[in-house]
PDB file of C-alpha atoms in Angstrom:
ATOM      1  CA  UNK I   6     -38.082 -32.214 117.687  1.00 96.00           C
ATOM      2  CA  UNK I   7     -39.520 -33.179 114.317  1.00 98.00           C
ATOM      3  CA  UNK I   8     -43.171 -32.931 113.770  1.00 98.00           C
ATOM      4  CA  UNK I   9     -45.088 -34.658 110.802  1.00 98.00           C
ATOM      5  CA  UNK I  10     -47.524 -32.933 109.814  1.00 98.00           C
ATOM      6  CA  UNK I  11     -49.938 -35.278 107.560  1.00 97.00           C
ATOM      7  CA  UNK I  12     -51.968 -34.195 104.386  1.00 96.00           C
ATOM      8  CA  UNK I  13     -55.886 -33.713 104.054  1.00 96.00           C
ATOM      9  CA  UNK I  14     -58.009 -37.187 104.523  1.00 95.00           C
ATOM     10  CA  UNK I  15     -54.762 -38.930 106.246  1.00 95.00           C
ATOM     11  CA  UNK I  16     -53.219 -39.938 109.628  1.00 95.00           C
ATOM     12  CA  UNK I  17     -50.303 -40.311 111.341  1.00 96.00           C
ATOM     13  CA  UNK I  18     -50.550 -43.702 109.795  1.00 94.00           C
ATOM     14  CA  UNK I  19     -49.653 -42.804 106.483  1.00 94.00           C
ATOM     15  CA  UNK I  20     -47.053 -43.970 105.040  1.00 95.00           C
ATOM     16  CA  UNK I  21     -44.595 -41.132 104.912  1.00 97.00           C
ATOM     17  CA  UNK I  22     -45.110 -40.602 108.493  1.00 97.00           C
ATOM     18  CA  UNK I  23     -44.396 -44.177 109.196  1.00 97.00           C
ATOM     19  CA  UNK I  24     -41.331 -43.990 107.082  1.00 97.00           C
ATOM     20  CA  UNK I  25     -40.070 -41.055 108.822  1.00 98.00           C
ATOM     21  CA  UNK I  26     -40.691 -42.149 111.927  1.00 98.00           C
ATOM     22  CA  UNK I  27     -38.628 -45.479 111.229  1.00 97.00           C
ATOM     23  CA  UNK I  28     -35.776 -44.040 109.894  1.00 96.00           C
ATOM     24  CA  UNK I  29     -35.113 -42.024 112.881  1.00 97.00           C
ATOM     25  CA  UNK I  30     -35.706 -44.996 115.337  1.00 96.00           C
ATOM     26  CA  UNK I  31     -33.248 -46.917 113.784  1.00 95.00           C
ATOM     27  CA  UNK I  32     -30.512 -44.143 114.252  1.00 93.00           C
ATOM     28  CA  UNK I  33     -31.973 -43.267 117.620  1.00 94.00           C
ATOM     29  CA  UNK I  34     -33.482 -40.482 117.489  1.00 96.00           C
ATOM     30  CA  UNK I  35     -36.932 -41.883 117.794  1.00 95.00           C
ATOM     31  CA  UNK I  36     -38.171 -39.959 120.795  1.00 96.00           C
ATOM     32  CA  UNK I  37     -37.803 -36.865 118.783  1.00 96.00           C
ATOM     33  CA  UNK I  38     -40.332 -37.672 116.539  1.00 98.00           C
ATOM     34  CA  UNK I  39     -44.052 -37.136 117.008  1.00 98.00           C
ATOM     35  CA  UNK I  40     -46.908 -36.995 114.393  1.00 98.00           C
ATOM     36  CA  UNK I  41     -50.391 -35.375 115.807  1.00 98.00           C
ATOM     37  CA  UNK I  42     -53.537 -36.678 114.247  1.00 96.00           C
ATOM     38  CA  UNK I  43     -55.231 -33.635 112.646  1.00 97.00           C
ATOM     39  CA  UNK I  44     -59.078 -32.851 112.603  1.00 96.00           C
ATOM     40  CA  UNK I  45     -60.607 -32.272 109.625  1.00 96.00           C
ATOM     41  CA  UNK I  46     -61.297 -28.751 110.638  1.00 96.00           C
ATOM     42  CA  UNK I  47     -58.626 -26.110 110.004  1.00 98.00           C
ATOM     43  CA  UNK I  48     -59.247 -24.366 113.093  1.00 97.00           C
ATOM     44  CA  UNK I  49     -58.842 -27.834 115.382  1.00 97.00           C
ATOM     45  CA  UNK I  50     -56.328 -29.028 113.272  1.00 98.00           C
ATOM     46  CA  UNK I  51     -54.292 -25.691 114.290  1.00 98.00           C
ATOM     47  CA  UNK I  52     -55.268 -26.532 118.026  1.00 98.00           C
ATOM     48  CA  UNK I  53     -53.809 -29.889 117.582  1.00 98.00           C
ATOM     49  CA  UNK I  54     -50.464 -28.689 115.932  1.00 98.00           C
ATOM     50  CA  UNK I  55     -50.148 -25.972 118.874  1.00 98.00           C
ATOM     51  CA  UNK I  56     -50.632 -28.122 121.975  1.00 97.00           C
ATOM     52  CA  UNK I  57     -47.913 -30.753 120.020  1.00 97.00           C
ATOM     53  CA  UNK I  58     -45.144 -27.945 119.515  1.00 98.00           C
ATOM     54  CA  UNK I  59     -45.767 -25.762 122.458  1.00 97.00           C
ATOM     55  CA  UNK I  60     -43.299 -27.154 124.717  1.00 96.00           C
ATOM     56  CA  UNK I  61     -41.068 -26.757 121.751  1.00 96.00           C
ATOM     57  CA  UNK I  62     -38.104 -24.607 121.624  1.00 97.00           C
ATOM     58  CA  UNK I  63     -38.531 -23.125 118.019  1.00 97.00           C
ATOM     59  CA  UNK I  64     -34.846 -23.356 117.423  1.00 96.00           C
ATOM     60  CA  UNK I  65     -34.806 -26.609 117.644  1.00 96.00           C
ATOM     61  CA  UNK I  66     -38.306 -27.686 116.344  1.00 98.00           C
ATOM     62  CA  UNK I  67     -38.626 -28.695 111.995  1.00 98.00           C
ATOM     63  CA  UNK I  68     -41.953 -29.432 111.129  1.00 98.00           C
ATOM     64  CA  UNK I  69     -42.321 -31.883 107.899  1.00 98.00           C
ATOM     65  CA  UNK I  70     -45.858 -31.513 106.450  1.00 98.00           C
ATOM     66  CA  UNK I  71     -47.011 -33.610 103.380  1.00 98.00           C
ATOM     67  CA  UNK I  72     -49.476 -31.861 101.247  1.00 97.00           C
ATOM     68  CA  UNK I  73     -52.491 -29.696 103.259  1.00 98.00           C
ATOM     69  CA  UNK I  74     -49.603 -30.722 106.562  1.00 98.00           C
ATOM     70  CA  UNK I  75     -47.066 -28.390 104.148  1.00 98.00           C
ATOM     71  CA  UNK I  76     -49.449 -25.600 104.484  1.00 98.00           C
ATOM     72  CA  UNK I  77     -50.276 -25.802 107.907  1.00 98.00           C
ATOM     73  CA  UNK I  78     -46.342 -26.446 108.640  1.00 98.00           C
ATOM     74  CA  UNK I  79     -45.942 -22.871 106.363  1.00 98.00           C
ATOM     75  CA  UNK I  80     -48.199 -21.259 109.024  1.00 98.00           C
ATOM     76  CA  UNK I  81     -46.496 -22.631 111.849  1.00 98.00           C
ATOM     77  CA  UNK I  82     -42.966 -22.069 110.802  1.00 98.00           C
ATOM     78  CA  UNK I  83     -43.895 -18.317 109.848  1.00 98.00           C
ATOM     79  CA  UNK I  84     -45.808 -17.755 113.247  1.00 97.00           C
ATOM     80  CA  UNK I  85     -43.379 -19.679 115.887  1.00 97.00           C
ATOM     81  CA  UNK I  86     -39.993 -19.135 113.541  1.00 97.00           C
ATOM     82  CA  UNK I  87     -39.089 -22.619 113.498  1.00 98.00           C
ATOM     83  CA  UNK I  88     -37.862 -24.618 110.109  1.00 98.00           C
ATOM     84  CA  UNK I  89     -39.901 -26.456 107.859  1.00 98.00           C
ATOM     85  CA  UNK I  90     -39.509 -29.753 105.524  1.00 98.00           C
ATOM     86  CA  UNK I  91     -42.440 -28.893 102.863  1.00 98.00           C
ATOM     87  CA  UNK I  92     -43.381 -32.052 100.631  1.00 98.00           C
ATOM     88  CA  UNK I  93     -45.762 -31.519  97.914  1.00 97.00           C
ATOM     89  CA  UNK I  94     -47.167 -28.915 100.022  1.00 97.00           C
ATOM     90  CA  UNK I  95     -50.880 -27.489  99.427  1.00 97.00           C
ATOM     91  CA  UNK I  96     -50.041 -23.813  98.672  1.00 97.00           C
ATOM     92  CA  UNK I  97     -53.613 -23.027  97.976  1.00 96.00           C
ATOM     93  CA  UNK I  98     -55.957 -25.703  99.843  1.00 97.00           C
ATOM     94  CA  UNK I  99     -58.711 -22.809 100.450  1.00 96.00           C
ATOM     95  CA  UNK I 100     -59.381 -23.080  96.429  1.00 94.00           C
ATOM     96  CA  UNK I 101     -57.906 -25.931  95.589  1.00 94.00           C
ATOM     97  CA  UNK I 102     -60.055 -28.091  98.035  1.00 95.00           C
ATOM     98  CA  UNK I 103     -63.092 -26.269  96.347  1.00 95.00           C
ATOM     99  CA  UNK I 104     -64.004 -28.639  94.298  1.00 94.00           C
ATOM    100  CA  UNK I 105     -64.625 -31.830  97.020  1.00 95.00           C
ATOM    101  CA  UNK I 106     -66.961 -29.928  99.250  1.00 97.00           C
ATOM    102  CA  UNK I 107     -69.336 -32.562  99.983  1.00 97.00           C
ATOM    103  CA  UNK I 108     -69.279 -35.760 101.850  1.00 97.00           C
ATOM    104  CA  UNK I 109     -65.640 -36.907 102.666  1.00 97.00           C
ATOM    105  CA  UNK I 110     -64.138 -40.075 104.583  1.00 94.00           C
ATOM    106  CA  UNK I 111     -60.680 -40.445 105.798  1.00 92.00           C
ATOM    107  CA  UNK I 112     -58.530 -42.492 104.153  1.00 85.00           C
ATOM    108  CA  UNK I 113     -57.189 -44.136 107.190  1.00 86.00           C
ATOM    109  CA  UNK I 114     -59.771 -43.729 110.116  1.00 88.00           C
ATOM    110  CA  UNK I 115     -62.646 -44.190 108.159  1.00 91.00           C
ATOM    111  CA  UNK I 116     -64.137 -41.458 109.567  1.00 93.00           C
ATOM    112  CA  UNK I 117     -67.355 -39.352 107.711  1.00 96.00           C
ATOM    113  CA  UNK I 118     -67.914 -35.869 107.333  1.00 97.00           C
ATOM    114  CA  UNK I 119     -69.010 -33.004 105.404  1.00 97.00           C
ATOM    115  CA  UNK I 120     -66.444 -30.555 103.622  1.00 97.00           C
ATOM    116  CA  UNK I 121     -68.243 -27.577 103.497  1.00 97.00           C
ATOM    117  CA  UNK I 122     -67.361 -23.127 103.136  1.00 97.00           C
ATOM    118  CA  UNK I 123     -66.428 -23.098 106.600  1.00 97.00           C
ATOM    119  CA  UNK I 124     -63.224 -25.443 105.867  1.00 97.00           C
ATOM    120  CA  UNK I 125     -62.169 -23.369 103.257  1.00 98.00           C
ATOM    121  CA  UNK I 126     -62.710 -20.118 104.596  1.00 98.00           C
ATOM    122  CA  UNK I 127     -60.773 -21.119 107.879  1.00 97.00           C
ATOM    123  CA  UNK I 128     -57.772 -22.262 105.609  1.00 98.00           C
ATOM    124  CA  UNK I 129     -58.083 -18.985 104.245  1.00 97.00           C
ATOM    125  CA  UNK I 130     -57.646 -17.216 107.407  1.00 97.00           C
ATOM    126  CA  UNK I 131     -54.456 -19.202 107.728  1.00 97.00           C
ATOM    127  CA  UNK I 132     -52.807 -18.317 104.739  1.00 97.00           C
ATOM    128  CA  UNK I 133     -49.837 -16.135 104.830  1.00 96.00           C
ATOM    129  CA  UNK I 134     -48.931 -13.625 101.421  1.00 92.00           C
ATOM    130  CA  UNK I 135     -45.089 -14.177 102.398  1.00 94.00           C
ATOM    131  CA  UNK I 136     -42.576 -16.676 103.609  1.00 97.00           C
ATOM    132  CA  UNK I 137     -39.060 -16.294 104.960  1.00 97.00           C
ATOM    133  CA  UNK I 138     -37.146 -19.310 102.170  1.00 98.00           C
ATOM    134  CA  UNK I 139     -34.926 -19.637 104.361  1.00 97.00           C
ATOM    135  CA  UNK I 140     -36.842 -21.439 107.113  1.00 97.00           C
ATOM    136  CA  UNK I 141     -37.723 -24.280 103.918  1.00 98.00           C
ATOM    137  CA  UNK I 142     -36.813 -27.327 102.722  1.00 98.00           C
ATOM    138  CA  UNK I 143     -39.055 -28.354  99.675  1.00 98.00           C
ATOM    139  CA  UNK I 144     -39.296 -31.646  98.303  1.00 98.00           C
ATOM    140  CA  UNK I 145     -41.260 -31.546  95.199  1.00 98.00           C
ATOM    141  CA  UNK I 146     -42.027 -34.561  92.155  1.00 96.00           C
ATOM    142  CA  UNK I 147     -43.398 -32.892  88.967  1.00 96.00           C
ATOM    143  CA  UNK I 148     -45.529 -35.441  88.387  1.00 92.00           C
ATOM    144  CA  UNK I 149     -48.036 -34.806  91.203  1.00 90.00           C
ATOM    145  CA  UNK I 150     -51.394 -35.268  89.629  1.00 92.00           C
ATOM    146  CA  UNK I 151     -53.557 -33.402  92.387  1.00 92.00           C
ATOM    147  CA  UNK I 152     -51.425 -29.898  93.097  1.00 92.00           C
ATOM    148  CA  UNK I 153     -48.862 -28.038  90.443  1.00 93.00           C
ATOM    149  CA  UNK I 154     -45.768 -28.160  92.043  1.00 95.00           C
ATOM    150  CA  UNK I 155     -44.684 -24.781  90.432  1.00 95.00           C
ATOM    151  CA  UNK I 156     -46.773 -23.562  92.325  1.00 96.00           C
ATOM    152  CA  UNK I 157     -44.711 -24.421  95.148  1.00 97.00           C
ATOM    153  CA  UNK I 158     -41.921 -23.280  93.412  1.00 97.00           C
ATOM    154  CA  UNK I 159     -42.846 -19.959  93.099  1.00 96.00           C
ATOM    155  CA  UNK I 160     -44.430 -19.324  96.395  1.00 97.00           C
ATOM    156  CA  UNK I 161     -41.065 -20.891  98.338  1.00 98.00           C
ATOM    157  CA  UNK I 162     -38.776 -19.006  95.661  1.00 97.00           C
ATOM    158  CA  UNK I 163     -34.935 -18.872  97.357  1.00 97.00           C
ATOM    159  CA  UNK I 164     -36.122 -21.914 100.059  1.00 98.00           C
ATOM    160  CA  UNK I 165     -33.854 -24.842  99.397  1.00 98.00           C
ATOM    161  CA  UNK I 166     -35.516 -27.189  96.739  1.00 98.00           C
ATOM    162  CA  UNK I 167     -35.182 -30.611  95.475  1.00 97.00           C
ATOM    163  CA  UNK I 168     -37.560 -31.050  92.357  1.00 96.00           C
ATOM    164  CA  UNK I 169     -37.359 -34.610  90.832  1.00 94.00           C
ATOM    165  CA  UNK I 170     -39.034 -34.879  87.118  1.00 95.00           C
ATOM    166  CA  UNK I 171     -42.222 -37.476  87.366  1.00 94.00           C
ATOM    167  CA  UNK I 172     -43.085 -39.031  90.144  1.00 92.00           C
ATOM    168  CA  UNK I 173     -46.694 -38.376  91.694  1.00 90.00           C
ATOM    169  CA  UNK I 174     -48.168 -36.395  94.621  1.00 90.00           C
ATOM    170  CA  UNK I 175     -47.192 -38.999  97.010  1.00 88.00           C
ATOM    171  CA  UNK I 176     -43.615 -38.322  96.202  1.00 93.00           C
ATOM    172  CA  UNK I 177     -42.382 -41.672  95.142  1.00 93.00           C
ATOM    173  CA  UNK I 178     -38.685 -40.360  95.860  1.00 94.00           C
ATOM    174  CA  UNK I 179     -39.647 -39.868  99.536  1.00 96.00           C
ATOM    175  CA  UNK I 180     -36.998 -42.355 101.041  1.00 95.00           C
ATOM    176  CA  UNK I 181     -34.013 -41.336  98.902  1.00 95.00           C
ATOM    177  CA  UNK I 182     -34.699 -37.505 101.450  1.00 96.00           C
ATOM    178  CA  UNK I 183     -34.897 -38.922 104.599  1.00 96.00           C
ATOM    179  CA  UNK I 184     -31.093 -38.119 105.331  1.00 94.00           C
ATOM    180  CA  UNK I 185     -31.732 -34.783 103.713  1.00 96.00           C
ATOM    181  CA  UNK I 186     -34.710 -34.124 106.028  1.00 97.00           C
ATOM    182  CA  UNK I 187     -32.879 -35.066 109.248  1.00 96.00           C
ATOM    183  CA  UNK I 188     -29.665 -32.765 108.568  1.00 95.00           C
ATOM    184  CA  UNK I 189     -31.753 -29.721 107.836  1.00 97.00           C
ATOM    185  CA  UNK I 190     -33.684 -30.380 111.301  1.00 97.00           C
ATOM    186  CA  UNK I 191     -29.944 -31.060 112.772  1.00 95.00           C
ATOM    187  CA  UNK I 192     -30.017 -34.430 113.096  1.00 92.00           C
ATOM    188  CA  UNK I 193     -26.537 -35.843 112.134  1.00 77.00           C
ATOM    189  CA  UNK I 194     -27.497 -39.120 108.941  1.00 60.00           C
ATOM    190  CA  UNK I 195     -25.621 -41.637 110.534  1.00 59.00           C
ATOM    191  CA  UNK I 196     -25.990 -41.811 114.742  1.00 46.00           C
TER     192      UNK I 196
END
């Protein structure tokens, strides 16, 4: 099973998960894919992830996150043992997200909200001091604008990493990994 795990103010309508999610139909491997729509809060967001990936054998589950998605797929892969495809992942949202507390809308639903203490002291609760690197995958542009990717780099040290100079935080060299990202979950490139 591969589960996308979208970034903060997104959906499974972005459009990493709907290139992900194409790629694997057209080999056939469609009805392993599955992309829950995540609250805005941390601790509903982690209720949504759970009931997807429960029936999940964790040997056979890889969950791909995209930016805050990387950092709740670090949580998940470190509490059920399962692998993870990190892109651009938010290694710090709990500060980092800091500075946009205040009104918020989804970039996709539209929905309104308030970002407020509570958000960032539930992503704090979630954050783990170490990682196993050899659960990881990390797909990482240097060019993101809104996170450092060495960041990344440092917290993911001895995970398998693909850095690519430039690019930007939606990581522009997305398509070129999709192969990539279905052998490390198992899935054999060409069905």
């Amino acid at each position: 099973m591969i589960v996308y795990l979208h970034g903060f103010n997104s959906s499974p309508g972005s459009h990493k998960a709907r290139v992900l999610q194409a790629y694997l139909q057209r080999r056939g491997f469609g009805h392993v894919y599955a992309c829950p729509a995540l609250p805005h809060r941390p601790a509903q967001a982690v209720r949504a992830i759970e009931a997807q990936i429960a029936p999940c054998d964790p040997s056979e589950l890889t969950l791909v996150g995209s930016s805050l998605g990387g950092f709740y797929a670090t949580y998940f892969a470190e509490t059920r043992r399962c692998r993870a495809v990190l892109i651009q992942p938010a290694v710090f949202p709990y500060s980092g997200l800091e500075a946009l507390l205040g009104p918020q809308e989804n970039l996709h639903s539209g929905e309104r909200y308030e970002l407020t203490r509570e958000h960032l002291a539930e992503w704090r609760a979630l954050a783990l001091e170490r990682v196993d690197p050899e659960r990881y995958l990390l797909l990482l542009e240097t060019g993101d604008e809104v996170l450092d990717w060495r960041e990344a780099a440092r917290k993911y040290e001895g995970a398998r990493m693909v850095i690519r100079d430039g690019g930007d935080h939606t990581l522009q060299s997305f398509p070129e990994h999709l192969a990539r990202i279905a052998a490390f979950a198992g899935i054999p490139s060409a069905a």
